[in-house]
Each structure stands twice: as C-alpha cells, then as structure tokens.
PDB file of C-alpha atoms in Angstrom:
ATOM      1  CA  UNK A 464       4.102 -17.859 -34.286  1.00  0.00           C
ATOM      2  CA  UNK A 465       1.129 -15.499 -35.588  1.00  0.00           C
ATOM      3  CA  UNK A 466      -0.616 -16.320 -32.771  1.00  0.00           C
ATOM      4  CA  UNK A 467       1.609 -15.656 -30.174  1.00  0.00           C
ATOM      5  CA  UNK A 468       2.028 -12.338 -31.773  1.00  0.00           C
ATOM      6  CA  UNK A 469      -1.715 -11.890 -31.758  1.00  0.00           C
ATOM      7  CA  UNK A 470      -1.751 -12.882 -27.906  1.00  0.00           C
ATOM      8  CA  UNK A 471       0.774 -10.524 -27.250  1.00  0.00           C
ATOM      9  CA  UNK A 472      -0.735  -7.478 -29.462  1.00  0.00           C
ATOM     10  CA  UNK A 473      -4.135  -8.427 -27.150  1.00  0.00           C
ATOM     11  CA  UNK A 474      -1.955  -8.045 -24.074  1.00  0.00           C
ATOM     12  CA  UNK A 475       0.041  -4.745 -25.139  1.00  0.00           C
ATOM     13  CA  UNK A 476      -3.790  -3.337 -26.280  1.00  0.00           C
ATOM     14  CA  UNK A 477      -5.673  -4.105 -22.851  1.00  0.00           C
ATOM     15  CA  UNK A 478      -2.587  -3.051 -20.932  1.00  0.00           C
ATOM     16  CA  UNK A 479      -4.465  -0.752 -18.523  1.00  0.00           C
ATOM     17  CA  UNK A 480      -7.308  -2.949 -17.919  1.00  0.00           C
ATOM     18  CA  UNK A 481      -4.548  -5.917 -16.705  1.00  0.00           C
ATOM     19  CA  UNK A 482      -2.509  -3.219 -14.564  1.00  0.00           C
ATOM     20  CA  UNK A 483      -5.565  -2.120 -12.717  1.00  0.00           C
ATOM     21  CA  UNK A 484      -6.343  -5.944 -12.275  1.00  0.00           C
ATOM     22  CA  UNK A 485      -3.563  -6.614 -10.598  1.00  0.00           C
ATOM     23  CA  UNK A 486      -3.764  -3.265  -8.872  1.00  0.00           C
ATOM     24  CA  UNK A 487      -7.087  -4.164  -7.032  1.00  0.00           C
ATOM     25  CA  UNK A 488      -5.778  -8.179  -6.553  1.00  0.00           C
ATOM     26  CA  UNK A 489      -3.104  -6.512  -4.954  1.00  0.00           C
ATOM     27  CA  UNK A 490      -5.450  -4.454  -2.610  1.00  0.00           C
ATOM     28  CA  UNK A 491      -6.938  -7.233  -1.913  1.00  0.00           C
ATOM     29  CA  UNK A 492      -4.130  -9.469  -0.704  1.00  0.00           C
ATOM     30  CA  UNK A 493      -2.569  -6.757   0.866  1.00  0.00           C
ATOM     31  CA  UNK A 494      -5.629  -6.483   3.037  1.00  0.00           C
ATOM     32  CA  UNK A 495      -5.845  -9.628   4.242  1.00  0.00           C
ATOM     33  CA  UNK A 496      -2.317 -10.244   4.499  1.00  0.00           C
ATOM     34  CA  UNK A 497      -3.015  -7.092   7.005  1.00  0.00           C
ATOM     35  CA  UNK A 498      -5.704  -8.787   9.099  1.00  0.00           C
ATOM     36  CA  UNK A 499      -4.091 -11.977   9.747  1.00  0.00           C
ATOM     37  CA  UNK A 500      -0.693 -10.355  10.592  1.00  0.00           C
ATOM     38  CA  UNK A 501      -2.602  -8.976  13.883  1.00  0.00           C
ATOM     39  CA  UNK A 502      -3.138 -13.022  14.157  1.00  0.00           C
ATOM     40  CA  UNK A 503       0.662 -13.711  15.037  1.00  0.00           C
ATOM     41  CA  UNK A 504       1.937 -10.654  16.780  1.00  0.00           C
ATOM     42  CA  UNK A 505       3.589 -11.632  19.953  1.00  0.00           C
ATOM     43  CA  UNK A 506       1.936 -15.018  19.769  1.00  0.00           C
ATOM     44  CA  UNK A 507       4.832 -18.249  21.609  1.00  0.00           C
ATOM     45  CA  UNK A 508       5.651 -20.873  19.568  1.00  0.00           C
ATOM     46  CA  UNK A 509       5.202 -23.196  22.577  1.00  0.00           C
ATOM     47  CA  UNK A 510       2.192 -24.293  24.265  1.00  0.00           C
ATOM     48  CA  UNK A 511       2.214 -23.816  26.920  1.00  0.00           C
ATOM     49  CA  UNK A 512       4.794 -20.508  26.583  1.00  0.00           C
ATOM     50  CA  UNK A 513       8.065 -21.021  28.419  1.00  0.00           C
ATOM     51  CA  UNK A 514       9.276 -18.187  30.299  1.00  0.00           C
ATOM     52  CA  UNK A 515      13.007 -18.996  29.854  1.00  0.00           C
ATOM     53  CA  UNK A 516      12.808 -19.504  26.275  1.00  0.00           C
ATOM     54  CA  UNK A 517      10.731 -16.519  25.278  1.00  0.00           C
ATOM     55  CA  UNK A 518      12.809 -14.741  23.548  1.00  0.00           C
ATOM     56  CA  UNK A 519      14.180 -17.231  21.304  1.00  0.00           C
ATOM     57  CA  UNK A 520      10.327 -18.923  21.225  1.00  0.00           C
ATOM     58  CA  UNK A 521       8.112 -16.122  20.566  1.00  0.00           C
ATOM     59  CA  UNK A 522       7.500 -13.582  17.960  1.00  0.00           C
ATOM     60  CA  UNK A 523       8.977 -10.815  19.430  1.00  0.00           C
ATOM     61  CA  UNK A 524       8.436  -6.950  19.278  1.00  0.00           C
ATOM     62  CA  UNK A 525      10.936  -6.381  16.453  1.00  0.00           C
ATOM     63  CA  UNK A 526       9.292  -9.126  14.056  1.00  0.00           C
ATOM     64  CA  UNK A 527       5.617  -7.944  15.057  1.00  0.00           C
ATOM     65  CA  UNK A 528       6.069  -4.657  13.744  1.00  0.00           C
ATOM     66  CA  UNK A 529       8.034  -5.645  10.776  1.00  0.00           C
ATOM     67  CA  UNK A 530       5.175  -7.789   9.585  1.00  0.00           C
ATOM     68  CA  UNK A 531       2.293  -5.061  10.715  1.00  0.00           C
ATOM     69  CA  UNK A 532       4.476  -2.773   8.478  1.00  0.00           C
ATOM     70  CA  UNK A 533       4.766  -4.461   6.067  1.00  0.00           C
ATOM     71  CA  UNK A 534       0.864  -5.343   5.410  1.00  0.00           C
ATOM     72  CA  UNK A 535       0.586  -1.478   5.940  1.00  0.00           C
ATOM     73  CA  UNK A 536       2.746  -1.208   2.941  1.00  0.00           C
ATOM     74  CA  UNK A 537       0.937  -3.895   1.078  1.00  0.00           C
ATOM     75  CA  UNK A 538      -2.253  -1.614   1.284  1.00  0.00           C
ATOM     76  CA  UNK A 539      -0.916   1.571   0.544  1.00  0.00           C
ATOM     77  CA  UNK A 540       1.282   0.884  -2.645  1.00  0.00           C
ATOM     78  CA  UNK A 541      -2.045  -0.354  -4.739  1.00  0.00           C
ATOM     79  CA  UNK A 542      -3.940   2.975  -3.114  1.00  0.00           C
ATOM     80  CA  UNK A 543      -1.253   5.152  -4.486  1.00  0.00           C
ATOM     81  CA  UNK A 544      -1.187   3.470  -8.285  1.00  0.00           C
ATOM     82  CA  UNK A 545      -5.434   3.298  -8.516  1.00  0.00           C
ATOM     83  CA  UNK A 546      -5.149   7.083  -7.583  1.00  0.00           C
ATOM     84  CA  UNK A 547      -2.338   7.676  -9.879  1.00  0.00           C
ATOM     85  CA  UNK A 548      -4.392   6.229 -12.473  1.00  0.00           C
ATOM     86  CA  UNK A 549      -7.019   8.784 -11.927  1.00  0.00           C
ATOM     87  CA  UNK A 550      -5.096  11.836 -11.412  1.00  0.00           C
ATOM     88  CA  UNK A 551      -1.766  11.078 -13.197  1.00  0.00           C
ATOM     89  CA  UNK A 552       1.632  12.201 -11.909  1.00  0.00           C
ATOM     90  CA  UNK A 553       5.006  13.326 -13.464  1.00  0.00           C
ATOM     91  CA  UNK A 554       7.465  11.049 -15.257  1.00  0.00           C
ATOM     92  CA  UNK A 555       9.810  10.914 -12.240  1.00  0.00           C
ATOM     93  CA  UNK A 556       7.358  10.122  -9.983  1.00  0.00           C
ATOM     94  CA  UNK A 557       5.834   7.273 -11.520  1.00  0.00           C
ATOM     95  CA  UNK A 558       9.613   5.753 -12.215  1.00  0.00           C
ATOM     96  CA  UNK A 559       9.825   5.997  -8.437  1.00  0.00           C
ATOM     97  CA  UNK A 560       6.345   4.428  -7.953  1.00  0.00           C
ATOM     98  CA  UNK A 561       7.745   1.336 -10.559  1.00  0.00           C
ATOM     99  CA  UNK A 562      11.000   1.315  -8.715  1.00  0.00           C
ATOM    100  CA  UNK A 563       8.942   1.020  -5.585  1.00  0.00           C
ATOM    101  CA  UNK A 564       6.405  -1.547  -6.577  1.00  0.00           C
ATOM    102  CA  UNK A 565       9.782  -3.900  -7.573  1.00  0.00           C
ATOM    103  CA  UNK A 566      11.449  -3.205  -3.835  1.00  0.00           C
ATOM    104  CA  UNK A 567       8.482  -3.955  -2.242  1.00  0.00           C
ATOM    105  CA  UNK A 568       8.018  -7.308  -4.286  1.00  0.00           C
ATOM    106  CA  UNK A 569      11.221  -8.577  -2.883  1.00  0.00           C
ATOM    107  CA  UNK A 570       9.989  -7.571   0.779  1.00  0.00           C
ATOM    108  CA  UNK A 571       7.659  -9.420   0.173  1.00  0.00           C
ATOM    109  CA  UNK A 572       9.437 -12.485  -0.968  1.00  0.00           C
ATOM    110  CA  UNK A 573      11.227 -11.413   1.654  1.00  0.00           C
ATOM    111  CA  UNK A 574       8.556 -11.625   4.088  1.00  0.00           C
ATOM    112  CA  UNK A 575       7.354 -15.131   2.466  1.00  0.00           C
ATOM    113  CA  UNK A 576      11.351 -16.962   3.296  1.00  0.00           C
ATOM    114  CA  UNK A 577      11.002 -15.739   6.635  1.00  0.00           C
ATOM    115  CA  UNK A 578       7.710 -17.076   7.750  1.00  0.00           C
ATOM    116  CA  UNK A 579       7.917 -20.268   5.929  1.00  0.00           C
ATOM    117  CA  UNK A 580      10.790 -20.653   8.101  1.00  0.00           C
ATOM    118  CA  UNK A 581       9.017 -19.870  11.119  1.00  0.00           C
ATOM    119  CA  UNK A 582       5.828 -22.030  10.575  1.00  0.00           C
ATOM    120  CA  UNK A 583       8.059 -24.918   9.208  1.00  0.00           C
ATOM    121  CA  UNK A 584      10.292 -24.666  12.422  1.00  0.00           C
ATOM    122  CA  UNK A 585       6.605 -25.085  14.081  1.00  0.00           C
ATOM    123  CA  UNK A 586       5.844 -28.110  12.355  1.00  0.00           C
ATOM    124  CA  UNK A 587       8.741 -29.492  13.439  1.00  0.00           C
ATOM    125  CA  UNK A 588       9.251 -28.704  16.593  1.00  0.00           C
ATOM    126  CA  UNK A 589       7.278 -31.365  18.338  1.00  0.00           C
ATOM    127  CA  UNK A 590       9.595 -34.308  17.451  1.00  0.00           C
ATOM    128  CA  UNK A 591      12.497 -32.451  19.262  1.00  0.00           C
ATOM    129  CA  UNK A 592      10.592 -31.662  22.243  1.00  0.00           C
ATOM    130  CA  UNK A 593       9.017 -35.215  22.408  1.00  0.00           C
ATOM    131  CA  UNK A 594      11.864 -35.441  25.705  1.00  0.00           C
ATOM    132  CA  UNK A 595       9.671 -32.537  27.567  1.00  0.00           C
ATOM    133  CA  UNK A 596       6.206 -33.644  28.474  1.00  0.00           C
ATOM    134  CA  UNK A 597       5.772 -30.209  29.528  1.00  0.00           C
ATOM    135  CA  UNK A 598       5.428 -28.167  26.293  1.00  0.00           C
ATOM    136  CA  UNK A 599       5.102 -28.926  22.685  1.00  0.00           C
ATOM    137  CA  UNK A 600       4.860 -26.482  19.720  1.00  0.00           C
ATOM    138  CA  UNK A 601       2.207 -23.965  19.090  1.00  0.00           C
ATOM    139  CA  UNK A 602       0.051 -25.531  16.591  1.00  0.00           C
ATOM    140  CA  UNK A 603      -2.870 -23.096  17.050  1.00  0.00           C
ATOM    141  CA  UNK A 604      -1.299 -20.652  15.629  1.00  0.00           C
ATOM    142  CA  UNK A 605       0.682 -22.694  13.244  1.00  0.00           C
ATOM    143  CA  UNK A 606      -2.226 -22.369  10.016  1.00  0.00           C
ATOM    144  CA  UNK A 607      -1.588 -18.063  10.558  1.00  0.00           C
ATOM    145  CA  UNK A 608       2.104 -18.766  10.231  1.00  0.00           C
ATOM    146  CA  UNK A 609       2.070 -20.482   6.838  1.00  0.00           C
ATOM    147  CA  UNK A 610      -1.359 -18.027   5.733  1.00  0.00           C
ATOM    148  CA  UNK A 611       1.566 -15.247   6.448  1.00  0.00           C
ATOM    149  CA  UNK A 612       4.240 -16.823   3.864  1.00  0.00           C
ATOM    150  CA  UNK A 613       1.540 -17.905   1.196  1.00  0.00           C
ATOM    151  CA  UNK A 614       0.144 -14.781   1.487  1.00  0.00           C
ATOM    152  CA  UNK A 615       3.423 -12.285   1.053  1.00  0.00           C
ATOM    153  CA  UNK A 616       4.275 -15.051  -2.182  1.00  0.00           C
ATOM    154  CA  UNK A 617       1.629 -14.343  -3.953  1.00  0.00           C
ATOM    155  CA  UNK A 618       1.549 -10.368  -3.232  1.00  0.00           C
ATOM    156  CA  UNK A 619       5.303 -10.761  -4.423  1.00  0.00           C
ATOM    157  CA  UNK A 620       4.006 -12.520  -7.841  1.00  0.00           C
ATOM    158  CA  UNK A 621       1.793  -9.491  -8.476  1.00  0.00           C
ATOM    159  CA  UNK A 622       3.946  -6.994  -7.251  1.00  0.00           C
ATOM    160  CA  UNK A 623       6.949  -7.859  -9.315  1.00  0.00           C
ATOM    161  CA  UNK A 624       4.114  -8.589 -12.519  1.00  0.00           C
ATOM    162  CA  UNK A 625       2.586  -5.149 -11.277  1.00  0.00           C
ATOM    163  CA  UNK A 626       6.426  -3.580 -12.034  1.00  0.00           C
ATOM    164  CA  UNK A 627       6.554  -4.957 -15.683  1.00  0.00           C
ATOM    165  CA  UNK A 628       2.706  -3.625 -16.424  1.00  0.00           C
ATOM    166  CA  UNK A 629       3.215  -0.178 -15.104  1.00  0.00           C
ATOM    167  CA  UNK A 630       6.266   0.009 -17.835  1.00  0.00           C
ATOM    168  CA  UNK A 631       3.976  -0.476 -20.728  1.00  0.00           C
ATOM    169  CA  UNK A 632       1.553   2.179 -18.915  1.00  0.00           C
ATOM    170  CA  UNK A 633       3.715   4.956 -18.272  1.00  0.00           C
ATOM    171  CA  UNK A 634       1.224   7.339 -20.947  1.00  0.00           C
ATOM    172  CA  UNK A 635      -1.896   6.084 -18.946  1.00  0.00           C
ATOM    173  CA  UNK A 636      -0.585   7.678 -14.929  1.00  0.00           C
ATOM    174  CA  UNK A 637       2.110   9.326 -15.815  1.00  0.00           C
ATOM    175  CA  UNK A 638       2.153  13.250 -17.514  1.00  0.00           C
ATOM    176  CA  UNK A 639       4.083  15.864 -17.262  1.00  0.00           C
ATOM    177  CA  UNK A 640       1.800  18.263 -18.659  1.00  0.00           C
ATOM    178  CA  UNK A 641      -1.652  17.101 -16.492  1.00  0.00           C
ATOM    179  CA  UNK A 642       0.948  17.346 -13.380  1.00  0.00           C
ATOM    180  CA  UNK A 643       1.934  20.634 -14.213  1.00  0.00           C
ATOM    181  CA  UNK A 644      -1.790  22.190 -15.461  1.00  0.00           C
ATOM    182  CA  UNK A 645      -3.123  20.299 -11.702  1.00  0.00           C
ATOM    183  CA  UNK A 646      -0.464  22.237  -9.945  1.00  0.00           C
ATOM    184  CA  UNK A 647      -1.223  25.481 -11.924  1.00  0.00           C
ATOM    185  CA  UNK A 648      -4.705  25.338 -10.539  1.00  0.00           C
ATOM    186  CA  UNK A 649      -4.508  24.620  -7.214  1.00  0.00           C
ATOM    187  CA  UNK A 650      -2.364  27.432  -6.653  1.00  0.00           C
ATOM    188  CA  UNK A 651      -4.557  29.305  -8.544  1.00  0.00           C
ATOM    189  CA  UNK A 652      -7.558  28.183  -6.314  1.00  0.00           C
ATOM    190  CA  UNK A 653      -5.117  29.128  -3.259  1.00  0.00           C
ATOM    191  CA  UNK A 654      -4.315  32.920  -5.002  1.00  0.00           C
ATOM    192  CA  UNK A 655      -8.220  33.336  -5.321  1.00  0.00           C
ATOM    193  CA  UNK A 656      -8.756  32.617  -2.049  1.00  0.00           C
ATOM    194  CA  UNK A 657      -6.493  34.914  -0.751  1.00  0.00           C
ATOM    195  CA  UNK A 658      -7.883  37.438  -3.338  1.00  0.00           C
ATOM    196  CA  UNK A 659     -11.169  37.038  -1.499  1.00  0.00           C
ATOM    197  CA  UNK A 660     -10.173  37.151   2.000  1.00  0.00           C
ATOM    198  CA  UNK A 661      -8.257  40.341   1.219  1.00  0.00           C
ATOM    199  CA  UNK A 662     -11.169  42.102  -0.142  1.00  0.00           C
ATOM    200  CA  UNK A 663     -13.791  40.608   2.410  1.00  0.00           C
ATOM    201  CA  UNK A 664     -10.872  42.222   4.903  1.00  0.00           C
ATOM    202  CA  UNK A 665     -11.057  45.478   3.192  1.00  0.00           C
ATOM    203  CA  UNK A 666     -14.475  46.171   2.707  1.00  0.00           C
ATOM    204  CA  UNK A 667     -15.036  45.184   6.912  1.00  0.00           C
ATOM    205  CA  UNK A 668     -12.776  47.357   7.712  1.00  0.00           C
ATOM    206  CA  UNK A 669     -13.940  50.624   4.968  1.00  0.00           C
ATOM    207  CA  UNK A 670     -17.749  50.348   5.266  1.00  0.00           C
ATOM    208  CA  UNK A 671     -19.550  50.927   8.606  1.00  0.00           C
ATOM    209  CA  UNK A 672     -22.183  48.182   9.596  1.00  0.00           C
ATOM    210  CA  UNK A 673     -26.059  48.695  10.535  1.00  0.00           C
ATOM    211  CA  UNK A 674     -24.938  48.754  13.819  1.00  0.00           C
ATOM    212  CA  UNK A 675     -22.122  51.501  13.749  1.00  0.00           C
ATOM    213  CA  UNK A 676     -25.095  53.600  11.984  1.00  0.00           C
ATOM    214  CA  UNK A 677     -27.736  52.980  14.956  1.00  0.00           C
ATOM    215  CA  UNK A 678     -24.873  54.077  17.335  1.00  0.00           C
ATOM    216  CA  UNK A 679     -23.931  57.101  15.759  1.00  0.00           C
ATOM    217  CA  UNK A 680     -27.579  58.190  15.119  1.00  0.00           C
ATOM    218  CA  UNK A 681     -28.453  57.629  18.753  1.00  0.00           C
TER     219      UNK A 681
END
C-alpha cells in the first residue's frame, strides 16, 4: 500500500514533465497519422478499380477529407498545449482546451472503428469476389488502411490520458493573472506605437525639412 502511494506521490510530483511527454508523443503520432492519410485519399478498394462500383468501392471525397482533417487536428491540438505551456492562458480557456483534448480522443477512436472496418472489409474481400476473375481487392493499399486505425488508437490512448494530465496541471498553463498582465502589455505596446506615430506625424508636419530651407533661400 505505501508504495503505491509513493508511486502515485512520484506521478502527482513530475506531473508536468509526463503531460509534456505525452504532448510531444502526441505531435508525433499526429504527424504521421498526417502523412499516411495522403496514402489513402481517393485510393479503390479493387484492383483493378471498377467503374460501376466506385462509389460504394472507393474512398470517396467525403471520407478523404474527414481523415485529412482529422490528422490536421491531430497536429494542431499538441501545438496549442506545448504553447500554452509556455505562455499560459486563462482558466476558461484551458477547461476548453481539456474539454477539447477529450472530444478529439473519441474522434479519434472514432477514426480507429471506422478504418478497421474498412481495411478488414479489404482483407476480406477477395473470398467474395473469388466468382470475378476480373478484380480482386486492393491489397496495396491494404497495410495504409490498418496504419490509419492503429494509428488514430493509439493517438486516442494519449489523447484521452493527455485529458486526465492536463487536470492535475491546470497551475502550470493556466493563469488568470499572467493572461491578464500579457494582455495589459500588448495593448500597451499597441498605445506606444500609436504614441509614436502621432508624434513622428506631428513633428513632419511642424518642422520644415533641409529641403523646404534650400527652396525658400533660393
């Protein structure tokens, strides 16, 4: 029992250093969930493709983007909690940023259902068509397929463990106060510089040049 308690105190004290973990793992399965989701779009499931069957055999436009939108997504959610990290944000957005990180863990399981699916329908596909010796299935791009599911499992394993570290990290990318005191000075920065322009405006237009000199003198 004491040492599960000591496990868990070692946990709870390196908190930050395990959320960023999974941050970057996330970035990095995100990215090449990205790359090889360009590997399936539009591809038949056929081979040779079938005309007629197309659209029932063949990852169409609809599923093509949903997958290239959803490695977008995969990128961008462990961009915006690294920067959070450094710059810290307010307490209501980082519960949004949590909330988010949990939705987009079920996309991705999601994500990993569907394409199992697809790549298992694949796999199987050759004994039905064993009556056509015209086409059989698509087994070039069958190893893609399954890379898709595996992939969008394990980003949903992090993500959803991702969710549960970011509420024991709230204090380390989420305050109020740095939020506020960031704010304060950019719009400080902003006031300055139209401070500046004003004054470079006024004394232009108040104080004649060399120039205006020469011409008046000649």
């Amino acid at each position: 029992m004491s040492q599960t308690r000591m496990c868990l105190e070692k946990l709870y004290e390196f908190r930050k250093a395990l959320a960023l973990l999974t941050l970057v793992l996330m970035l990095v399965f995100g990215s090449i969930f990205s790359l090889t989701s360009f590997n399936v779009v539009g591809r038949c499931l056929t081979d040779p493709c079938v005309a007629e069957t197309a659209s029932l055999l063949r990852i169409n436009s609809g599923l093509s983007f949903g997958v290239l939108l959803t490695g977008f997504l995969f990128i961008l959610q462990p961009i915006y909690g690294l920067w959070f990290f450094k710059v810290k944000c307010t307490d209501v957005v980082g519960g949004a940023f949590i909330g988010a990180t949990l939705m987009l863990g079920l996309i991705a399981m999601m994500t990993s259902a569907q394409w199992s699916s697809i790549a298992n329908g694949v796999a199987t596909m050759d004994p039905i068509m064993n009556r056509s010796a015209t086409f059989t299935g698509n087994g070039n791009y069958l190893a893609s397929f399954r890379a898709i599911a595996g992939l969008a499992g394990v980003y949903c394993s992090l993500a959803l463990l991702n969710a549960v570290e970011l509420s024991f990290c709230l204090e380390y990318f989420c305050d109020n106060d740095a939020a506020k005191l960031r704010a304060q000075r950019f719009a400080e920065r902003i006031r300055r510089g139209y401070q500046y322009q004003g004054v470079s405006s006024h004394d232009n237009g108040g104080v004649d040049g060399p120039d205006d000199d020469l011409d008046d003198d000649i």
